[in-house]
Each structure stands twice: as structure tokens, then as C-alpha cells.
Amino acid sequence: MHAVFKYNPGMHNVVQVGEGDYNSCRVSGPSRTYTSGNDHIQLSHGGKAFFICSLPGHCQQGMKIAVTA
């Protein structure tokens, strides 16, 4: 299973973060950043994945998603 994120790469990004960073809208630890605007991300079956936009203010305004695969 995978997730697909489509967005304007000049205006947004996708960062896979841990649950704590997802809840606080920050990137504090190791993370993977996607910037293509057409990102296909493999999800682990039976697990949760957390994604945010790391541009200033975007996550705080709701640009984040938690996925259970």
C-alpha cells in the first residue's frame, strides 16, 4: 500500500515525522522530506504514518495527515 501526495512543489512539501512531531507540528528528529509534488510513499502494513508540510505555518493551519495502513 502506498500514499500519493500531489501538490505545488514550489509552495509545499511532505515530511514524514513521528507522532510527537506530528502533534506539535515540528521536525525535531530524523525525517524524510519529499519535494517532487507527486510523491508516492510506501506505507507499512498494520502501522501508522504521520506527514506534515514543514513550511512555516502550514502544519499549524491543518496541512498534516495521519494514515493507518
mmCIF file of N, CA and C in Angstrom:
data_model
loop_
_atom_site.group_PDB
_atom_site.id
_atom_site.type_symbol
_atom_site.label_atom_id
_atom_site.label_comp_id
_atom_site.label_asym_id
_atom_site.label_seq_id
_atom_site.Cartn_x
_atom_site.Cartn_y
_atom_site.Cartn_z
ATOM 1 N N MET A 1 0.845 -1.166 0.000
ATOM 2 C CA MET A 1 0.000 0.000 0.000
ATOM 3 C C MET A 1 0.898 1.239 0.000
ATOM 4 N N HIS A 2 0.459 2.262 -0.708
ATOM 5 C CA HIS A 2 1.236 3.490 -0.701
ATOM 6 C C HIS A 2 0.300 4.695 -0.706
ATOM 7 N N ALA A 3 0.840 5.810 -0.301
ATOM 8 C CA ALA A 3 0.116 7.086 -0.318
ATOM 9 C C ALA A 3 0.696 7.928 -1.444
ATOM 10 N N VAL A 4 -0.156 8.719 -2.076
ATOM 11 C CA VAL A 4 0.284 9.627 -3.128
ATOM 12 C C VAL A 4 -0.056 11.044 -2.694
ATOM 13 N N PHE A 5 0.941 11.901 -2.716
ATOM 14 C CA PHE A 5 0.761 13.311 -2.374
ATOM 15 C C PHE A 5 1.020 14.139 -3.627
ATOM 16 N N LYS A 6 0.015 14.893 -4.055
ATOM 17 C CA LYS A 6 0.149 15.783 -5.213
ATOM 18 C C LYS A 6 -0.044 17.210 -4.731
ATOM 19 N N TYR A 7 0.916 18.072 -5.066
ATOM 20 C CA TYR A 7 0.894 19.452 -4.587
ATOM 21 C C TYR A 7 1.833 20.291 -5.441
ATOM 22 N N ASN A 8 1.759 21.603 -5.293
ATOM 23 C CA ASN A 8 2.658 22.514 -5.994
ATOM 24 C C ASN A 8 3.998 22.491 -5.270
ATOM 25 N N PRO A 9 5.046 21.953 -5.903
ATOM 26 C CA PRO A 9 6.321 21.805 -5.196
ATOM 27 C C PRO A 9 6.977 23.125 -4.815
ATOM 28 N N GLY A 10 6.598 24.210 -5.413
ATOM 29 C CA GLY A 10 7.155 25.500 -5.021
ATOM 30 C C GLY A 10 6.494 26.079 -3.789
ATOM 31 N N MET A 11 5.350 25.498 -3.400
ATOM 32 C CA MET A 11 4.589 26.062 -2.290
ATOM 33 C C MET A 11 4.452 25.143 -1.085
ATOM 34 N N HIS A 12 4.745 23.845 -1.249
ATOM 35 C CA HIS A 12 4.540 22.874 -0.174
ATOM 36 C C HIS A 12 5.620 21.799 -0.232
ATOM 37 N N ASN A 13 5.637 20.957 0.794
ATOM 38 C CA ASN A 13 6.441 19.746 0.805
ATOM 39 C C ASN A 13 5.715 18.719 1.659
ATOM 40 N N VAL A 14 6.251 17.535 1.741
ATOM 41 C CA VAL A 14 5.712 16.478 2.596
ATOM 42 C C VAL A 14 6.873 15.942 3.416
ATOM 43 N N VAL A 15 6.703 15.931 4.738
ATOM 44 C CA VAL A 15 7.735 15.410 5.626
ATOM 45 C C VAL A 15 7.116 14.299 6.464
ATOM 46 N N GLN A 16 7.722 13.120 6.431
ATOM 47 C CA GLN A 16 7.266 12.015 7.270
ATOM 48 C C GLN A 16 7.928 12.170 8.628
ATOM 49 N N VAL A 17 7.106 12.266 9.671
ATOM 50 C CA VAL A 17 7.589 12.530 11.025
ATOM 51 C C VAL A 17 7.014 11.502 11.991
ATOM 52 N N GLY A 18 7.495 11.531 13.221
ATOM 53 C CA GLY A 18 6.929 10.708 14.280
ATOM 54 C C GLY A 18 5.665 11.348 14.834
ATOM 55 N N GLU A 19 4.964 10.604 15.667
ATOM 56 C CA GLU A 19 3.689 11.086 16.199
ATOM 57 C C GLU A 19 3.847 12.353 17.036
ATOM 58 N N GLY A 20 4.910 12.446 17.825
ATOM 59 C CA GLY A 20 5.125 13.640 18.643
ATOM 60 C C GLY A 20 5.321 14.883 17.800
ATOM 61 N N ASP A 21 6.127 14.764 16.742
ATOM 62 C CA ASP A 21 6.339 15.901 15.849
ATOM 63 C C ASP A 21 5.070 16.235 15.074
ATOM 64 N N TYR A 22 4.300 15.229 14.721
ATOM 65 C CA TYR A 22 3.010 15.455 14.058
ATOM 66 C C TYR A 22 2.097 16.282 14.962
ATOM 67 N N ASN A 23 2.013 15.882 16.227
ATOM 68 C CA ASN A 23 1.129 16.584 17.163
ATOM 69 C C ASN A 23 1.576 18.010 17.431
ATOM 70 N N SER A 24 2.885 18.259 17.412
ATOM 71 C CA SER A 24 3.404 19.597 17.716
ATOM 72 C C SER A 24 3.763 20.402 16.463
ATOM 73 N N CYS A 25 3.564 19.815 15.284
ATOM 74 C CA CYS A 25 3.873 20.495 14.010
ATOM 75 C C CYS A 25 5.317 20.972 13.957
ATOM 76 N N ARG A 26 6.232 20.068 14.230
ATOM 77 C CA ARG A 26 7.645 20.413 14.122
ATOM 78 C C ARG A 26 8.416 19.204 13.606
ATOM 79 N N VAL A 27 9.623 19.463 13.156
ATOM 80 C CA VAL A 27 10.514 18.399 12.705
ATOM 81 C C VAL A 27 11.731 18.455 13.608
ATOM 82 N N SER A 28 11.793 17.520 14.574
ATOM 83 C CA SER A 28 12.880 17.573 15.550
ATOM 84 C C SER A 28 13.861 16.421 15.408
ATOM 85 N N GLY A 29 13.420 15.334 14.839
ATOM 86 C CA GLY A 29 14.284 14.167 14.741
ATOM 87 C C GLY A 29 14.510 13.776 13.297
ATOM 88 N N PRO A 30 15.055 12.592 13.093
ATOM 89 C CA PRO A 30 15.258 12.123 11.725
ATOM 90 C C PRO A 30 13.926 12.082 10.974
ATOM 91 N N SER A 31 13.950 12.543 9.756
ATOM 92 C CA SER A 31 12.724 12.564 8.963
ATOM 93 C C SER A 31 13.079 12.436 7.494
ATOM 94 N N ARG A 32 12.087 12.169 6.708
ATOM 95 C CA ARG A 32 12.260 12.091 5.252
ATOM 96 C C ARG A 32 11.421 13.194 4.643
ATOM 97 N N THR A 33 12.032 14.032 3.822
ATOM 98 C CA THR A 33 11.338 15.143 3.186
ATOM 99 C C THR A 33 11.165 14.853 1.700
ATOM 100 N N TYR A 34 9.952 15.047 1.216
ATOM 101 C CA TYR A 34 9.619 14.856 -0.193
ATOM 102 C C TYR A 34 9.277 16.217 -0.792
ATOM 103 N N THR A 35 9.745 16.467 -2.005
ATOM 104 C CA THR A 35 9.555 17.791 -2.597
ATOM 105 C C THR A 35 9.159 17.760 -4.071
ATOM 106 N N SER A 36 8.831 16.600 -4.622
ATOM 107 C CA SER A 36 8.584 16.499 -6.067
ATOM 108 C C SER A 36 7.233 17.058 -6.497
ATOM 109 N N GLY A 37 6.261 17.087 -5.583
ATOM 110 C CA GLY A 37 4.905 17.482 -5.949
ATOM 111 C C GLY A 37 4.063 16.315 -6.435
ATOM 112 N N ASN A 38 4.676 15.143 -6.568
ATOM 113 C CA ASN A 38 3.979 13.922 -6.973
ATOM 114 C C ASN A 38 4.676 12.747 -6.290
ATOM 115 N N ASP A 39 4.534 12.690 -4.976
ATOM 116 C CA ASP A 39 5.283 11.745 -4.155
ATOM 117 C C ASP A 39 4.475 10.473 -3.901
ATOM 118 N N HIS A 40 5.077 9.322 -4.193
ATOM 119 C CA HIS A 40 4.487 8.012 -3.922
ATOM 120 C C HIS A 40 5.281 7.417 -2.762
ATOM 121 N N ILE A 41 4.617 7.231 -1.619
ATOM 122 C CA ILE A 41 5.301 6.814 -0.399
ATOM 123 C C ILE A 41 4.759 5.462 0.045
ATOM 124 N N GLN A 42 5.656 4.489 0.165
ATOM 125 C CA GLN A 42 5.284 3.149 0.614
ATOM 126 C C GLN A 42 4.911 3.191 2.092
ATOM 127 N N LEU A 43 3.778 2.585 2.439
ATOM 128 C CA LEU A 43 3.318 2.534 3.824
ATOM 129 C C LEU A 43 3.497 1.126 4.371
ATOM 130 N N SER A 44 3.840 1.031 5.643
ATOM 131 C CA SER A 44 3.983 -0.268 6.303
ATOM 132 C C SER A 44 2.608 -0.794 6.677
ATOM 133 N N HIS A 45 2.331 -2.029 6.311
ATOM 134 C CA HIS A 45 1.040 -2.643 6.625
ATOM 135 C C HIS A 45 0.883 -2.789 8.135
ATOM 136 N N GLY A 46 -0.262 -2.391 8.645
ATOM 137 C CA GLY A 46 -0.554 -2.530 10.060
ATOM 138 C C GLY A 46 0.078 -1.464 10.936
ATOM 139 N N GLY A 47 0.558 -0.401 10.333
ATOM 140 C CA GLY A 47 1.197 0.654 11.117
ATOM 141 C C GLY A 47 0.608 2.021 10.825
ATOM 142 N N LYS A 48 1.068 2.994 11.574
ATOM 143 C CA LYS A 48 0.647 4.376 11.381
ATOM 144 C C LYS A 48 1.799 5.169 10.786
ATOM 145 N N ALA A 49 1.453 6.142 9.973
ATOM 146 C CA ALA A 49 2.439 7.051 9.399
ATOM 147 C C ALA A 49 1.905 8.470 9.547
ATOM 148 N N PHE A 50 2.807 9.406 9.793
ATOM 149 C CA PHE A 50 2.429 10.789 10.055
ATOM 150 C C PHE A 50 3.167 11.701 9.086
ATOM 151 N N PHE A 51 2.437 12.614 8.459
ATOM 152 C CA PHE A 51 3.001 13.508 7.458
ATOM 153 C C PHE A 51 2.570 14.939 7.738
ATOM 154 N N ILE A 52 3.501 15.872 7.542
ATOM 155 C CA ILE A 52 3.197 17.292 7.685
ATOM 156 C C ILE A 52 3.838 18.056 6.525
ATOM 157 N N CYS A 53 3.361 19.275 6.311
ATOM 158 C CA CYS A 53 4.070 20.230 5.463
ATOM 159 C C CYS A 53 4.921 21.052 6.419
ATOM 160 N N SER A 54 6.224 21.150 6.142
ATOM 161 C CA SER A 54 7.122 21.818 7.091
ATOM 162 C C SER A 54 7.331 23.301 6.805
ATOM 163 N N LEU A 55 6.677 23.834 5.791
ATOM 164 C CA LEU A 55 6.816 25.263 5.541
ATOM 165 C C LEU A 55 6.138 26.044 6.666
ATOM 166 N N PRO A 56 6.675 27.204 7.019
ATOM 167 C CA PRO A 56 6.179 27.955 8.182
ATOM 168 C C PRO A 56 4.663 28.176 8.157
ATOM 169 N N GLY A 57 4.015 27.737 9.239
ATOM 170 C CA GLY A 57 2.591 27.952 9.437
ATOM 171 C C GLY A 57 1.673 26.952 8.766
ATOM 172 N N HIS A 58 2.167 26.174 7.816
ATOM 173 C CA HIS A 58 1.288 25.280 7.062
ATOM 174 C C HIS A 58 0.703 24.172 7.932
ATOM 175 N N CYS A 59 1.527 23.481 8.693
ATOM 176 C CA CYS A 59 1.024 22.406 9.554
ATOM 177 C C CYS A 59 0.051 22.964 10.591
ATOM 178 N N GLN A 60 0.397 24.095 11.175
ATOM 179 C CA GLN A 60 -0.460 24.711 12.183
ATOM 180 C C GLN A 60 -1.832 25.068 11.609
ATOM 181 N N GLN A 61 -1.887 25.303 10.303
ATOM 182 C CA GLN A 61 -3.154 25.618 9.643
ATOM 183 C C GLN A 61 -3.855 24.366 9.121
ATOM 184 N N GLY A 62 -3.333 23.182 9.461
ATOM 185 C CA GLY A 62 -4.017 21.936 9.142
ATOM 186 C C GLY A 62 -3.419 21.094 8.037
ATOM 187 N N MET A 63 -2.286 21.482 7.481
ATOM 188 C CA MET A 63 -1.677 20.685 6.415
ATOM 189 C C MET A 63 -0.869 19.544 7.018
ATOM 190 N N LYS A 64 -1.594 18.550 7.524
ATOM 191 C CA LYS A 64 -0.984 17.355 8.095
ATOM 192 C C LYS A 64 -1.993 16.224 7.994
ATOM 193 N N ILE A 65 -1.471 14.999 7.962
ATOM 194 C CA ILE A 65 -2.355 13.842 7.871
ATOM 195 C C ILE A 65 -1.697 12.646 8.565
ATOM 196 N N ALA A 66 -2.513 11.890 9.282
ATOM 197 C CA ALA A 66 -2.083 10.633 9.899
ATOM 198 C C ALA A 66 -2.772 9.505 9.135
ATOM 199 N N VAL A 67 -2.008 8.468 8.785
ATOM 200 C CA VAL A 67 -2.525 7.372 7.971
ATOM 201 C C VAL A 67 -2.287 6.055 8.699
ATOM 202 N N THR A 68 -3.316 5.209 8.745
ATOM 203 C CA THR A 68 -3.175 3.850 9.257
ATOM 204 C C THR A 68 -3.284 2.906 8.071
ATOM 205 N N ALA A 69 -2.248 2.110 7.856
ATOM 206 C CA ALA A 69 -2.232 1.202 6.693
ATOM 207 C C ALA A 69 -2.704 -0.182 7.094
#
